[in-house]
Tab-separated table of C-alpha atoms in Angstrom:
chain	number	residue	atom	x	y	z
A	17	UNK	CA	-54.968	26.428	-21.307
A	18	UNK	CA	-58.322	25.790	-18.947
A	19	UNK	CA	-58.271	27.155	-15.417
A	20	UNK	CA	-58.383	23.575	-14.763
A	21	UNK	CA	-54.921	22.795	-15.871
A	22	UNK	CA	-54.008	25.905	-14.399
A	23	UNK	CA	-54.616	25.038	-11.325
A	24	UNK	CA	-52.828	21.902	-11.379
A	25	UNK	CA	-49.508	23.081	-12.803
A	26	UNK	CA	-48.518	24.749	-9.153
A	27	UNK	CA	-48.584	21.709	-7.100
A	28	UNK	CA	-47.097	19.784	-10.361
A	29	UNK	CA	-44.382	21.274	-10.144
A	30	UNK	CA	-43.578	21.533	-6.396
A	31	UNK	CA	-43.933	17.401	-6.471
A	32	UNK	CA	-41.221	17.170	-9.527
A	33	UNK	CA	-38.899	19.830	-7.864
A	34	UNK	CA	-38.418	17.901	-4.346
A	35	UNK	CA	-38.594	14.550	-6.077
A	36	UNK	CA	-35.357	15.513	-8.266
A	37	UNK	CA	-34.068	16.823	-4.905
A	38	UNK	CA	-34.089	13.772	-3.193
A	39	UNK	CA	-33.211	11.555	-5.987
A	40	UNK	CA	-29.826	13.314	-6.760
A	41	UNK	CA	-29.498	13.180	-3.358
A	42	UNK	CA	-30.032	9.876	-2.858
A	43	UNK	CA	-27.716	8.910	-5.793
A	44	UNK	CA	-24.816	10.907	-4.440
A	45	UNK	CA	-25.617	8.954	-0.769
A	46	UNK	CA	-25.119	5.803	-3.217
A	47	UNK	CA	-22.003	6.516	-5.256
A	48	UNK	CA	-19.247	7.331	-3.009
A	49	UNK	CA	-15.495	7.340	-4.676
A	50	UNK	CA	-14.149	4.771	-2.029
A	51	UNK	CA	-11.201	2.449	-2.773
A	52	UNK	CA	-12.060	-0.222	-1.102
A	53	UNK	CA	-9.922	-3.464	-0.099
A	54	UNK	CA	-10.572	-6.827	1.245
A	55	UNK	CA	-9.602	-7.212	4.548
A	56	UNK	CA	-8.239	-10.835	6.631
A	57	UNK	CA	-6.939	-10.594	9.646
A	58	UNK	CA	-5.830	-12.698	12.766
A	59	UNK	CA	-4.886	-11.678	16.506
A	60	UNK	CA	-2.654	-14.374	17.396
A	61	UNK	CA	-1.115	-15.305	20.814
A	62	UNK	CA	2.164	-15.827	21.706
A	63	UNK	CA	2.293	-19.663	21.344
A	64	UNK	CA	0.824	-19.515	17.927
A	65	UNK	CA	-3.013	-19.837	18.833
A	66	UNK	CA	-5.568	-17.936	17.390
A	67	UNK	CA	-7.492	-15.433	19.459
A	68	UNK	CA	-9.820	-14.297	16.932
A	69	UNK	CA	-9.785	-13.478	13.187
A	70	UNK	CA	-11.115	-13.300	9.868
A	71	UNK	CA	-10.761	-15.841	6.784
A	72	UNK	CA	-7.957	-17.641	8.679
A	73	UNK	CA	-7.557	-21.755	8.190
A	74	UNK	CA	-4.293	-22.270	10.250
A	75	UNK	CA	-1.253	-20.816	12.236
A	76	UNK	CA	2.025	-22.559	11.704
A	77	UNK	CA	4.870	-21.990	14.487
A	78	UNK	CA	8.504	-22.747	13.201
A	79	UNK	CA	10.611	-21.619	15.764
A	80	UNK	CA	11.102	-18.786	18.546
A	81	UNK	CA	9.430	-16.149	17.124
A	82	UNK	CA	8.030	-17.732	14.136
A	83	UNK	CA	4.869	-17.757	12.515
A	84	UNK	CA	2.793	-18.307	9.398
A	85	UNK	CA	-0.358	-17.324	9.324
A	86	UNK	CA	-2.577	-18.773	6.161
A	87	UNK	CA	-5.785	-17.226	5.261
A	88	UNK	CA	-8.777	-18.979	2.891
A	89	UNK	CA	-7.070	-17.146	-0.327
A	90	UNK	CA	-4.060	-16.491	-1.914
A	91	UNK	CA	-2.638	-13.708	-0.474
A	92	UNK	CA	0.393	-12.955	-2.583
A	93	UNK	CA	-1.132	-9.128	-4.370
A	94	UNK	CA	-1.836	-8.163	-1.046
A	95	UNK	CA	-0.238	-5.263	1.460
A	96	UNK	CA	0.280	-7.008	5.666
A	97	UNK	CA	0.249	-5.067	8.589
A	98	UNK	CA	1.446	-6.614	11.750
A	99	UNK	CA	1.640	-4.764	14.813
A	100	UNK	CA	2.274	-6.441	18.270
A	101	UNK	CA	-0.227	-6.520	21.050
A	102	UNK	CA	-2.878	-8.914	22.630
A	103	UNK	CA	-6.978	-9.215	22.571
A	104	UNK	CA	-6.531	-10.115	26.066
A	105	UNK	CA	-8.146	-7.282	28.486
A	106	UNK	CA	-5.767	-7.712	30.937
A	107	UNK	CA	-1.515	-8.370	31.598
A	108	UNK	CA	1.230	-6.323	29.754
A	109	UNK	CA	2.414	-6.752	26.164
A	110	UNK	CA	6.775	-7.411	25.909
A	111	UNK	CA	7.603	-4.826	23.532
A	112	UNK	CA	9.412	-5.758	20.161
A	113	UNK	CA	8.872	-5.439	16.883
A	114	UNK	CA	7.684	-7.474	14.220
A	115	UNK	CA	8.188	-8.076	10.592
A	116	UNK	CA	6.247	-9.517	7.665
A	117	UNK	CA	6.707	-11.260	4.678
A	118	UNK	CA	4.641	-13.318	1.989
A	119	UNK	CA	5.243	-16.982	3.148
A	120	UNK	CA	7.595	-19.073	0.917
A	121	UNK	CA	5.489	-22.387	1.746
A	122	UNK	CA	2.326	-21.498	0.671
A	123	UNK	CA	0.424	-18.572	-1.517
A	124	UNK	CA	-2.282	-18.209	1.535
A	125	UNK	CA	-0.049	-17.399	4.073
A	126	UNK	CA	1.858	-14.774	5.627
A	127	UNK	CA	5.298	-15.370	7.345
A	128	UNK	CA	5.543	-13.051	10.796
A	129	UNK	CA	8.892	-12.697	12.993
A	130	UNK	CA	8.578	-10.900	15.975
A	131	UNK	CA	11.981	-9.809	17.933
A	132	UNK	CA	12.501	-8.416	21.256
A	133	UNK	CA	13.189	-4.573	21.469
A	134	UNK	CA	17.142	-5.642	21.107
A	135	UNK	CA	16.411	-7.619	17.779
A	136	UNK	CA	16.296	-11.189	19.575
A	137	UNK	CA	13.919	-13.379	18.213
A	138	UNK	CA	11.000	-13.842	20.696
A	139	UNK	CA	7.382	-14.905	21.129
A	140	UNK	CA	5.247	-11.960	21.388
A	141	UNK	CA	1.019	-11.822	20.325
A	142	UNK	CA	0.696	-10.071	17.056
A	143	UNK	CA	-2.535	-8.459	15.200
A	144	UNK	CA	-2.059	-8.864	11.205
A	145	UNK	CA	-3.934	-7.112	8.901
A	146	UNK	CA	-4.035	-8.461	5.265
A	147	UNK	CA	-5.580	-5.797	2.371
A	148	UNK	CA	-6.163	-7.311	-1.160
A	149	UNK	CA	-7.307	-5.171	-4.012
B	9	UNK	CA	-59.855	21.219	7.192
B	10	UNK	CA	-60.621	21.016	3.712
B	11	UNK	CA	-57.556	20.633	1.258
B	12	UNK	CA	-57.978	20.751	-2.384
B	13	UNK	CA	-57.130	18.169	-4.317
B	14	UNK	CA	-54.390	19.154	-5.886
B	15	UNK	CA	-52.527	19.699	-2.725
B	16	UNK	CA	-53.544	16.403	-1.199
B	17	UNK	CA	-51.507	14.849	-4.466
B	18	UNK	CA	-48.586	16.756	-3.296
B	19	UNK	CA	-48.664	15.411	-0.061
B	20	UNK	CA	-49.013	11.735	-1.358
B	21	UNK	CA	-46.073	12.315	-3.519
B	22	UNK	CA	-43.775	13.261	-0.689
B	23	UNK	CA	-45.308	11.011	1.722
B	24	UNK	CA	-44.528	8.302	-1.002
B	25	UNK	CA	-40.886	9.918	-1.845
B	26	UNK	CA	-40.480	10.393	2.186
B	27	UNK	CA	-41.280	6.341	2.690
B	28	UNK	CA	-38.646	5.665	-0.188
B	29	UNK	CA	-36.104	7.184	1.472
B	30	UNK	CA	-37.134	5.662	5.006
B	31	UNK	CA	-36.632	2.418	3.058
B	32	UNK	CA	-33.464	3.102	1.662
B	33	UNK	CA	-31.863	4.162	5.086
B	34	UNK	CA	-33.390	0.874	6.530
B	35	UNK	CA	-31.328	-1.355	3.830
B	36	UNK	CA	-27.795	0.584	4.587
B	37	UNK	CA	-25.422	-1.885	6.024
B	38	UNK	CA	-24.743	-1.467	9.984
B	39	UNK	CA	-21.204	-1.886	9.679
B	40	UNK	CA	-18.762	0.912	9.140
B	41	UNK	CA	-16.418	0.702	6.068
B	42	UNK	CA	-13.428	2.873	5.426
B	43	UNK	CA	-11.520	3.619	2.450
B	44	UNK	CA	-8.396	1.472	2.062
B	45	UNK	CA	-5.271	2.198	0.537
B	46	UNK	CA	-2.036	0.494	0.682
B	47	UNK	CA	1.184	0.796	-0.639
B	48	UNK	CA	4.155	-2.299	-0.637
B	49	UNK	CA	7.649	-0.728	-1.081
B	50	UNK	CA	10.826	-2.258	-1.834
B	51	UNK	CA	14.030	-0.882	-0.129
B	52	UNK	CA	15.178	1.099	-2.909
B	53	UNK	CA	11.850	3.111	-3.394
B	54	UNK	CA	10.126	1.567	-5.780
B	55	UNK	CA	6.591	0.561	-5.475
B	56	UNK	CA	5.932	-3.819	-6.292
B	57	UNK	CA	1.968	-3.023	-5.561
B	58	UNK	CA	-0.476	-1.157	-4.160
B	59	UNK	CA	-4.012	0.275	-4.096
B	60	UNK	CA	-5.058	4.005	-4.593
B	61	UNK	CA	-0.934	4.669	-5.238
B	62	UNK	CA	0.750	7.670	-7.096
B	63	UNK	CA	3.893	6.813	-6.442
B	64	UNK	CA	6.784	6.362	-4.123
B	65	UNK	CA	10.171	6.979	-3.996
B	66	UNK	CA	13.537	6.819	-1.506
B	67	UNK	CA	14.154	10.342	-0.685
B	68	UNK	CA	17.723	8.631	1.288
B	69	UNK	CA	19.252	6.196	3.419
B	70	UNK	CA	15.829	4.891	5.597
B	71	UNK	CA	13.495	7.552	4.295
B	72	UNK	CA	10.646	7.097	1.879
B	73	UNK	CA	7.964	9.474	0.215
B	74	UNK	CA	4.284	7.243	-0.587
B	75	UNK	CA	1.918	9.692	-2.630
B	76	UNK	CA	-1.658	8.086	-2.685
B	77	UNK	CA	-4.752	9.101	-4.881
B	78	UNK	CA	-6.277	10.829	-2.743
B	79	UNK	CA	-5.971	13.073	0.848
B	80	UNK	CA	-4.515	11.304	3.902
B	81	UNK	CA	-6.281	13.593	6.269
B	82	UNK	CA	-8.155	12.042	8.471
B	83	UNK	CA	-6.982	8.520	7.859
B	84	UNK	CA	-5.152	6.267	10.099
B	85	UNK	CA	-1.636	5.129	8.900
B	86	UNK	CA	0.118	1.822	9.292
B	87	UNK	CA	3.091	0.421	8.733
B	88	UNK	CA	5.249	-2.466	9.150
B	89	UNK	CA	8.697	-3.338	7.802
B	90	UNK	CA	9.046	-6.775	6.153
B	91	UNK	CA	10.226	-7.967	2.343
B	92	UNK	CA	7.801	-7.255	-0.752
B	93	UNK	CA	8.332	-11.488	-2.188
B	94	UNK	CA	7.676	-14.690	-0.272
B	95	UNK	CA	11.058	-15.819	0.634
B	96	UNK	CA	13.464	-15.063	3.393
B	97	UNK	CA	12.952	-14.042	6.965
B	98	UNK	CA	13.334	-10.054	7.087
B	99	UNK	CA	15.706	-8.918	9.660
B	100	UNK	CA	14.434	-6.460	13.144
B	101	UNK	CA	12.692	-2.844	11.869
B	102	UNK	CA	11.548	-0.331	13.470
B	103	UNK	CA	8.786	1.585	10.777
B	104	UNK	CA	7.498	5.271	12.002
B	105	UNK	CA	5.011	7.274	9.600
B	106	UNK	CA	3.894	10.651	9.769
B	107	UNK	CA	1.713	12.719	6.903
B	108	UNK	CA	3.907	16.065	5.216
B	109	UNK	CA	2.967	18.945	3.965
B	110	UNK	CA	1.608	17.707	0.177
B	111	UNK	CA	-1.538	16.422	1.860
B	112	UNK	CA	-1.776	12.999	-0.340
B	113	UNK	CA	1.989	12.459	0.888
B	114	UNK	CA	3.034	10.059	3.569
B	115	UNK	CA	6.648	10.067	4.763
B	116	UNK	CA	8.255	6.541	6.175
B	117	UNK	CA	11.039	6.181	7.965
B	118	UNK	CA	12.580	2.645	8.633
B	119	UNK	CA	15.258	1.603	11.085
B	120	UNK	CA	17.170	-1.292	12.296
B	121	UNK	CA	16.430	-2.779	16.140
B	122	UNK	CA	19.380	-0.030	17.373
B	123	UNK	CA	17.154	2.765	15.708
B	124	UNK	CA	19.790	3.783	13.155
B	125	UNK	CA	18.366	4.488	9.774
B	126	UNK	CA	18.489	1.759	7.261
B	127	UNK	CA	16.843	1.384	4.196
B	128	UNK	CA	14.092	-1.564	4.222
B	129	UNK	CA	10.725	-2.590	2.259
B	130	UNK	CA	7.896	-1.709	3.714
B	131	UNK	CA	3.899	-2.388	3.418
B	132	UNK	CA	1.854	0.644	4.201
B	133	UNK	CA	-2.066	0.939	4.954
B	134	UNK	CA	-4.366	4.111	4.797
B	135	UNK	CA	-7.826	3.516	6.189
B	136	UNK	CA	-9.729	7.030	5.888
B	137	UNK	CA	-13.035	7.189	6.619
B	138	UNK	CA	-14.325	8.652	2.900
B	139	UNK	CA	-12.819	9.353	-0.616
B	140	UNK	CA	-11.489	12.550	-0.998
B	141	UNK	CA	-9.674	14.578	-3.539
């Protein structure tokens, strides 16, 4: 081997050692084991109105308490989460609780109730989640 | 200063290497994603569908055991009562969730609008900000 080459191999193989470093690195940055889901939702007033959301077409009201919420997709695999509360930054929430179900009328939509705290049907603002795998 | 050549081709190998990663950073998204998991439950246990699921099972009257995939340190857990189909209107629940011991486990508990124990489906969201073992 010529001093030449010799000289060379040093540096050669500092380069190669950080740039395997960084590329497993890098690759391990890239393939994280997430599960991930697609996720809808809707903050909803009261009366049925939407206050903001994501991939929602419409809010039906049918009744004291009654809502369906349909999204741009068929929503039927998916898991809902409804909790009750506003987006407004101001006035209280009524308490209650709140119930979902996949909506009978339509594939897209999600069917909330919302009750008072004694189980009485009543208006309260939601937030629904919707997670599709 | 007077570097030899050699070691000048170092540096332009991690400068290069250095800029790759700069680049890389640059084209990560600037929104934050989490890990989703969800569970839907029927009232007697068993699970009608889900994402990153084990299992679950009625461990008695209004209590439920979810194993998921993976830890649920560090995630946030949600859950409302509701039905697992698209039909009916589910009556007034009251859902509570708390992690256990077994540290992919998530115990439910779901009661009626008086607070007494009663069995009811359920859907059930992790969101946990990585995949874990």
């Amino acid at each position: 081997m010529t001093q030449h080459v010799k000289a060379w191999l040093a540096p050669l193989a500092l380069a190669l050692l950080v740039g395997v470093t960084l590329t497993a690195a890098a690759a391990e940055a890239q393939s994280p084991t997430l599960i991930t889901s697609t996720t809808l939702y809707a903050s909803v007033k009261a009366n049925g109105t939407l206050a903001s959301g994501n991939g929602v077409v419409s809010i039906l009201t049918a009744g004291t308490g009654n809502y369906v919420v349909v999204f741009n997709r068929n929503v039927r695999d998916c898991a809902y989460e409804g909790t009750i509360g506003s987006s407004a930054t101001s006035g209280a929430v009524n308490t209650g609780e709140i119930t979902v179900v996949g909506a009978a009328i339509d594939v897209n939509g999600v069917f909330v109730t919302t009750d008072d705290s004694n189980g009485v049907s009543a208006g309260r603002p939601f937030m629904l989640s919707v997670y599709c795998s | 200063m007077h570097l030899e050549k050699k070691w000048l081709f170092v540096l332009a190998v991690l400068a290069a290497l250095g800029a790759s990663a700069a680049d890389a950073a640059a084209q990560e998204p600037t929104f934050i994603t989490s890990n989703t998991l969800f569970a839907v439950v029927e009232s007697n246990g068993a699970l009608v569908r889900g994402n990153g699921i084990n299992f679950s099972v009625r461990n008695g009257l209004g209590s439920y055991t979810v194993q998921f995939l993976q830890t649920t340190a560090g995630c946030a857990i949600q859950a409302s009562g509701g039905f697992t189909g698209s039909t009916g209107a589910p009556p007034p629940t009251e859902v509570t969730v708390r992690r256990t011991t077994n540290k992919r486990n998530v115990l439910v508990n779901t009661q009626n609008a008086g607070g007494v124990l009663v069995d009811s489906a359920f859907h059930l969201v992790l969101n946990c900000a990585k995949g874990a073992a």
